[in-house]
mmCIF file of C-alpha atoms in Angstrom:
data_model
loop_
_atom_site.group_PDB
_atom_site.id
_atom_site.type_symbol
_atom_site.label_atom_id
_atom_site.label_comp_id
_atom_site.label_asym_id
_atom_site.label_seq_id
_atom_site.Cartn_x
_atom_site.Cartn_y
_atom_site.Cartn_z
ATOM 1 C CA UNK A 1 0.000 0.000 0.000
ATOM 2 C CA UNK A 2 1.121 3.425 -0.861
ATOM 3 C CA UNK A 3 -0.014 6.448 1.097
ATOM 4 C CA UNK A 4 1.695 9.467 -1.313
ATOM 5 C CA UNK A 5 2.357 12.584 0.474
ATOM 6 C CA UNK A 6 5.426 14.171 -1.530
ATOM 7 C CA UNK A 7 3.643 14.982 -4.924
ATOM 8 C CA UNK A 8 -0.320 14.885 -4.873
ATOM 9 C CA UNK A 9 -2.294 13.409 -2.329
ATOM 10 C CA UNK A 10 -2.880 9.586 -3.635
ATOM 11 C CA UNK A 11 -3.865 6.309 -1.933
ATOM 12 C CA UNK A 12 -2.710 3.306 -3.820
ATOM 13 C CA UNK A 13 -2.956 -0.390 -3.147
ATOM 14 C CA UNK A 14 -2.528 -3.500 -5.456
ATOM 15 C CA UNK A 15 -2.572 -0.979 -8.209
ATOM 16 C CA UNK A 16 -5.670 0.454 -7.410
ATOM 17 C CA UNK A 17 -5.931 4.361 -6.779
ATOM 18 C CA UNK A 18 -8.868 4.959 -3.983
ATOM 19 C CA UNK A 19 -10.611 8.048 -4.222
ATOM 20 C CA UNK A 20 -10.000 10.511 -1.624
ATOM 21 C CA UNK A 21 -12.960 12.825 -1.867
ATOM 22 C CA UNK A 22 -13.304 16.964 -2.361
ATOM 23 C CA UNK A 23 -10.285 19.128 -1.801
ATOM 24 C CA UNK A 24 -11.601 19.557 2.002
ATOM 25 C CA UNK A 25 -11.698 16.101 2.421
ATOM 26 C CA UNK A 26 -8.076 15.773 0.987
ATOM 27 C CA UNK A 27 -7.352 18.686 3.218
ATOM 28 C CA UNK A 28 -7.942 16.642 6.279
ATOM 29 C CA UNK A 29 -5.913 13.437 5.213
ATOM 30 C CA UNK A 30 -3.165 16.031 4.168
ATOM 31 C CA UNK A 31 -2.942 17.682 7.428
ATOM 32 C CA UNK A 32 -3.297 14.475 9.724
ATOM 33 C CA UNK A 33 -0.829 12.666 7.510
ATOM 34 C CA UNK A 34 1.925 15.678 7.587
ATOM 35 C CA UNK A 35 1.450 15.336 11.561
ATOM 36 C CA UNK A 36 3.608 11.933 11.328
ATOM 37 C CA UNK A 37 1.149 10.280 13.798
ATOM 38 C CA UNK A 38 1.410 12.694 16.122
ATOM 39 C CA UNK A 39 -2.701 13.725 17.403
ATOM 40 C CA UNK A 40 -3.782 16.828 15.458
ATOM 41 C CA UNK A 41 -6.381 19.166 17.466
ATOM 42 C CA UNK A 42 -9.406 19.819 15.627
ATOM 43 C CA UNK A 43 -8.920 23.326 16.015
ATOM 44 C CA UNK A 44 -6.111 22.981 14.467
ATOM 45 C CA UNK A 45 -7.271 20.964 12.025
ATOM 46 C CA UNK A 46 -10.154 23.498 11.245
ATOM 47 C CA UNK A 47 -8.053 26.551 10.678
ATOM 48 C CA UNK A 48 -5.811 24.227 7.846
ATOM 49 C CA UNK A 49 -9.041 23.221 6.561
ATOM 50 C CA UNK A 50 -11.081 26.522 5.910
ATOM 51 C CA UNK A 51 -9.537 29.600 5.284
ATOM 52 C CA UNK A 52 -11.133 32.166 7.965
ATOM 53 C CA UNK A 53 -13.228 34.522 5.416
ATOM 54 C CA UNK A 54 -14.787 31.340 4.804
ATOM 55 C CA UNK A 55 -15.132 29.350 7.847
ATOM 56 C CA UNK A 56 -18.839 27.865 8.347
ATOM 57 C CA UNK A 57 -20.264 28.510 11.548
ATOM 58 C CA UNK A 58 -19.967 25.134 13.273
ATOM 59 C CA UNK A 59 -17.258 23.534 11.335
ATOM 60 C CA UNK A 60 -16.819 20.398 13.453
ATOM 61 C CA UNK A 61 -20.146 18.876 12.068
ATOM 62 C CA UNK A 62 -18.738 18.969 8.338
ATOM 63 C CA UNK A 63 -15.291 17.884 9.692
ATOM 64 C CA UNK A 64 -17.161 14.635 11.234
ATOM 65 C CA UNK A 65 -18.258 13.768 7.786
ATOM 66 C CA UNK A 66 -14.777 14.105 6.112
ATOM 67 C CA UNK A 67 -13.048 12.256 8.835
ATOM 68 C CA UNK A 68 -16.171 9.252 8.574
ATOM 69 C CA UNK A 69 -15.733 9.083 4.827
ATOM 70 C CA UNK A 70 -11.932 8.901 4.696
ATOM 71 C CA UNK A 71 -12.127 6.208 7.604
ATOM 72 C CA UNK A 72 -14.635 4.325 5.420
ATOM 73 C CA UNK A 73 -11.600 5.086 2.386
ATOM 74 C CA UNK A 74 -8.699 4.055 4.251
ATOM 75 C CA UNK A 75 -10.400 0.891 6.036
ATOM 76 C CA UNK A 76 -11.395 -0.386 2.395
ATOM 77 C CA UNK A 77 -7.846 0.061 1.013
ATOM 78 C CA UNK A 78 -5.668 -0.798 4.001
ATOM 79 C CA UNK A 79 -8.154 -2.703 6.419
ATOM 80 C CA UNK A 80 -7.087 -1.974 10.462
ATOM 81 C CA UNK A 81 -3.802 -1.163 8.671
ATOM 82 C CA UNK A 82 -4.782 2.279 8.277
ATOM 83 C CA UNK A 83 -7.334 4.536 9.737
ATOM 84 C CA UNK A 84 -7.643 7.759 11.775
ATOM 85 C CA UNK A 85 -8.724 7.213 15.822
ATOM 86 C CA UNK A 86 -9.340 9.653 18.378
ATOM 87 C CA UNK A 87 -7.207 9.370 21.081
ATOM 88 C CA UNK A 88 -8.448 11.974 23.398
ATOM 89 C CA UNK A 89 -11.498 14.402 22.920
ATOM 90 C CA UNK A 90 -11.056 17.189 20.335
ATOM 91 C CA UNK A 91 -8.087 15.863 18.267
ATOM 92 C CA UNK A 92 -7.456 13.239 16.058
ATOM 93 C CA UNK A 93 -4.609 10.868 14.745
ATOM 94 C CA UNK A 94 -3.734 9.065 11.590
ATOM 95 C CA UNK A 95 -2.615 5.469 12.176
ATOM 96 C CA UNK A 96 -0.300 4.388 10.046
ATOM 97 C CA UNK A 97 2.277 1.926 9.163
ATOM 98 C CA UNK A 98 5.668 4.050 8.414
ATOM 99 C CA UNK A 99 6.526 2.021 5.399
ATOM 100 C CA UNK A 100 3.448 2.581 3.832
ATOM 101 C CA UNK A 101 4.212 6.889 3.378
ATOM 102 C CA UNK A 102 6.690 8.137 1.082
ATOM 103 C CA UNK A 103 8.047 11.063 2.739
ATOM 104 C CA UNK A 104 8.869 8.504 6.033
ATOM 105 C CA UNK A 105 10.668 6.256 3.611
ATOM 106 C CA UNK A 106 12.520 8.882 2.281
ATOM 107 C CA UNK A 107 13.521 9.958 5.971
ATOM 108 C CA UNK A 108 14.393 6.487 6.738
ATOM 109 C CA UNK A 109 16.826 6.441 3.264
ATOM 110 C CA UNK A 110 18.510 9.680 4.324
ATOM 111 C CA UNK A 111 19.249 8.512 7.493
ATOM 112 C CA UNK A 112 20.602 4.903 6.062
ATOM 113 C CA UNK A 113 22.639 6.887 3.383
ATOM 114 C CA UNK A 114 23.922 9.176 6.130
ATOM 115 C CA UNK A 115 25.400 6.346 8.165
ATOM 116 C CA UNK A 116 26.564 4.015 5.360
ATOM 117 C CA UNK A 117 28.348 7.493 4.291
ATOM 118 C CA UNK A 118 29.611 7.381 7.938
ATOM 119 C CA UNK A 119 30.699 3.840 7.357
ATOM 120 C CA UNK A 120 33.007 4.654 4.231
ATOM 121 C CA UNK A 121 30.222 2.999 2.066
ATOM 122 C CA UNK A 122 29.477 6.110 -0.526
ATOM 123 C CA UNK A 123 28.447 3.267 -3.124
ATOM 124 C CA UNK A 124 24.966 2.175 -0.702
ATOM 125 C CA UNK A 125 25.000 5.933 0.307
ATOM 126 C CA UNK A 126 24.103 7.055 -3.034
ATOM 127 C CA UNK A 127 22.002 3.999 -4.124
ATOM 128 C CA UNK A 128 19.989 4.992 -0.604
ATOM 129 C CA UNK A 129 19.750 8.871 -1.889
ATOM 130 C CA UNK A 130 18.784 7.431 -5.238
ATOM 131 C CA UNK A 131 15.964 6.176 -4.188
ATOM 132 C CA UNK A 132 14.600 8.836 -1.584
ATOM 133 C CA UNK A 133 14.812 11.277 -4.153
ATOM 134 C CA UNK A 134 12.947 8.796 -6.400
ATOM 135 C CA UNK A 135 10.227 8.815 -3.797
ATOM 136 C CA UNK A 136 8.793 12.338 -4.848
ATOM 137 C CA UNK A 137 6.547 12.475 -7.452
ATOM 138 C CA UNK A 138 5.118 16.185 -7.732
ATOM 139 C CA UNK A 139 4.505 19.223 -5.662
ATOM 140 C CA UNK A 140 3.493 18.455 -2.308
ATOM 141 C CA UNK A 141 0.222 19.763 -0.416
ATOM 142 C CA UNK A 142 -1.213 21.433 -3.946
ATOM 143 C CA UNK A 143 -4.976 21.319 -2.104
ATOM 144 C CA UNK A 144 -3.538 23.942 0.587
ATOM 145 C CA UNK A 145 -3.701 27.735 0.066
ATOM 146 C CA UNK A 146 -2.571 28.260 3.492
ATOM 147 C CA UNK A 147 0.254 30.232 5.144
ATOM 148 C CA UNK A 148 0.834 26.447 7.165
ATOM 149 C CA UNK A 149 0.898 24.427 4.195
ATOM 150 C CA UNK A 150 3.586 27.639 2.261
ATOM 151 C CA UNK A 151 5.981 26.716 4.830
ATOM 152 C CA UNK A 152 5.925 23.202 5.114
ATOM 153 C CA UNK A 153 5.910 23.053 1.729
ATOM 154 C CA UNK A 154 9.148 25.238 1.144
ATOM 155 C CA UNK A 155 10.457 22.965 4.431
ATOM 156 C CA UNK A 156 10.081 19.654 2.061
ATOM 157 C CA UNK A 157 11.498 21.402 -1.118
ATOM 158 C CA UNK A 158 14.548 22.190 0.671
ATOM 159 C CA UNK A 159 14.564 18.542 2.527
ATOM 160 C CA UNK A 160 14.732 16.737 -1.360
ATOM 161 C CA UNK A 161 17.317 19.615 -2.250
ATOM 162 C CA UNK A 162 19.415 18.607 0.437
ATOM 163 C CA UNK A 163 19.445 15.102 -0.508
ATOM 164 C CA UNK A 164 20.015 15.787 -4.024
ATOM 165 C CA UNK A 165 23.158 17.907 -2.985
ATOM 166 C CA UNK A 166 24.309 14.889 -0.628
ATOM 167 C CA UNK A 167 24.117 12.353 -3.397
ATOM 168 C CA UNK A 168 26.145 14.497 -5.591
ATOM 169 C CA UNK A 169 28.988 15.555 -3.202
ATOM 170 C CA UNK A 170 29.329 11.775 -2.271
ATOM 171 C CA UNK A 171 29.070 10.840 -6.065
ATOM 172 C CA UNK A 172 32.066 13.880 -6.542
ATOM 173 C CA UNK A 173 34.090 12.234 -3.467
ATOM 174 C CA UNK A 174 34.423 8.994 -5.713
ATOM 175 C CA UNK A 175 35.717 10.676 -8.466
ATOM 176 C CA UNK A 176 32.348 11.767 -10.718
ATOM 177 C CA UNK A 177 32.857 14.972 -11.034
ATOM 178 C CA UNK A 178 32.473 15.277 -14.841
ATOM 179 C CA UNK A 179 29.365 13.096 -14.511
ATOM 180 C CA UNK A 180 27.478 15.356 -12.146
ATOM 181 C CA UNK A 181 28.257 19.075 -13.429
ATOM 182 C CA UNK A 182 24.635 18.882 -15.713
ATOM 183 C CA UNK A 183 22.767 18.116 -12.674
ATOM 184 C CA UNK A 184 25.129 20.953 -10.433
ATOM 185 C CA UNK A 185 24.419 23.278 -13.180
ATOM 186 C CA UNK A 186 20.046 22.965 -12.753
ATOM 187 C CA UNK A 187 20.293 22.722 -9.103
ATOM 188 C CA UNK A 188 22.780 25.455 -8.652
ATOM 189 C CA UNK A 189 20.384 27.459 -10.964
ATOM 190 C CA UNK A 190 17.677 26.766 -9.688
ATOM 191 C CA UNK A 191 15.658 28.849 -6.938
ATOM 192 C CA UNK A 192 15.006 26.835 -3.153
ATOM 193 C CA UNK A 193 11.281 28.228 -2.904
ATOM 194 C CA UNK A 194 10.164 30.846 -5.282
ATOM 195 C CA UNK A 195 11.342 33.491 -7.431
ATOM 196 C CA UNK A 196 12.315 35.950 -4.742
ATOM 197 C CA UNK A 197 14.697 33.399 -2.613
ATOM 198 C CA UNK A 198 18.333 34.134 -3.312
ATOM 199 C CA UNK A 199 20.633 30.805 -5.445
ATOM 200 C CA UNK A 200 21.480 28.377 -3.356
ATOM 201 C CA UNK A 201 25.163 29.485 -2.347
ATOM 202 C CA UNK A 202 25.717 25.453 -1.351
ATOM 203 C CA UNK A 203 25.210 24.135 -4.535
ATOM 204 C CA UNK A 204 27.179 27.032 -6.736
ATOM 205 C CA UNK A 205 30.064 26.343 -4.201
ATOM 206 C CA UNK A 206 29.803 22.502 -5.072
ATOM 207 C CA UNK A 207 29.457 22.977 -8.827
ATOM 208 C CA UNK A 208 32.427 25.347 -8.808
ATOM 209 C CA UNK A 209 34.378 22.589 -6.868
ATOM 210 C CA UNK A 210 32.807 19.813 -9.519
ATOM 211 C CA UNK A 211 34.203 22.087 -12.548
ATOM 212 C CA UNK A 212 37.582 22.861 -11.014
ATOM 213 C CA UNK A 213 38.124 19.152 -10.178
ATOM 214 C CA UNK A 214 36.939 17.708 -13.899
ATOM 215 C CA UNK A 215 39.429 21.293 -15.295
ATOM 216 C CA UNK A 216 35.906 23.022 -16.540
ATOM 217 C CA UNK A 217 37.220 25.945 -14.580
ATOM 218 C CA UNK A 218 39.289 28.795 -16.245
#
């Protein structure tokens, strides 16, 4: 089973997609899935829901009926496997199984690559980043307009940058440098958030080392 959290929303299993309801609906998964298991008041919840101009006047009742139909979802794709419980009054929890989101297996890679790196291993360190970064598929949290879901969103972007520029500083430690300067060249151009951020300084200094070490550099 695949719960998909870095691109859009999607819950997959056997090859089947399941339908995850209106954008509020989505909303809710989103926001209880980005919580990482931890219980997510339903205030909270609310405000990441509806944007204030917009709020209805009792928006718990409406918030009961998109957390019954996405239990009714998740039970029929994942069985007890999956669901969202209540562990105290006024908050709720996804329950989940860690291997089953992508953005917790592509913590879990970093952190293997990270200490294979440690180990000497840059070979399964790469191999490991290889496949995190494989685990994105899109822009994350597209059914938020929020100023919540803007940051966590620029948060993840950075997270997949940093991986990318870990892969290819291990990849230049084992003598690739010629092989990664394309790939230097896009990230190095590229902007971390949006079009006001400033280049990311890391990634010039690394494709500046790349082209000096391969004798790019004049």
């Amino acid at each position: 089973m695949d719960l998909l959290a870095l691109g859009p929303l999607e819950l997959w299993d056997q090859g089947r997609q399941f339908d995850l309801g209106p954008v509020k609906q989505r909303r809710v998964l989103a926001a209880l899935l980005h919580a990482r298991g931890e219980p997510v008041p339903v205030e909270t919840l609310v405000a990441r829901v509806w944007s204030t101009p917009r709020r209805p006047v009792d928006p718990e009742a409406p918030l009961q009926g998109y957390v019954a139909r996405l239990r009714s979802v998740l039970y029929e794709a994942g069985g007890g496997r999956l669901g969202i419980d209540r562990p105290s009054h006024g908050c709720y929890r996804l329950r989940f199984d860690p291997e089953d989101v992508d953005l917790l297996r592509f913590q879990r890679l970093r952190r293997e690559a990270a200490a294979a790196a440690e180990r000497g291993d840059r070979q399964l360190a790469v191999g490991k980043l290889h496949t995190a970064e494989n685990e994105w598929s899109g822009e994350p949290l597209t059914e938020f307009t929020c100023d919540w879901a803007r940051a966590l969103r620029a948060r993840l972007r950075e997270e997949r940058r940093r991986a990318q520029r870990e892969r290819l500083f291990l990849e230049m430690e084992m003598g690739r440098h010629a092989a990664v300067l394309g790939e230097l060249h896009e990230l190095a151009a590229r902007r971390p958030s949006d079009s006001l951020a400033p280049l990311d300084q890391r990634s010039i200094r690394l494709l500046l080392l790349a082209m000096y070490r391969s004798g790019k550099a004049r």
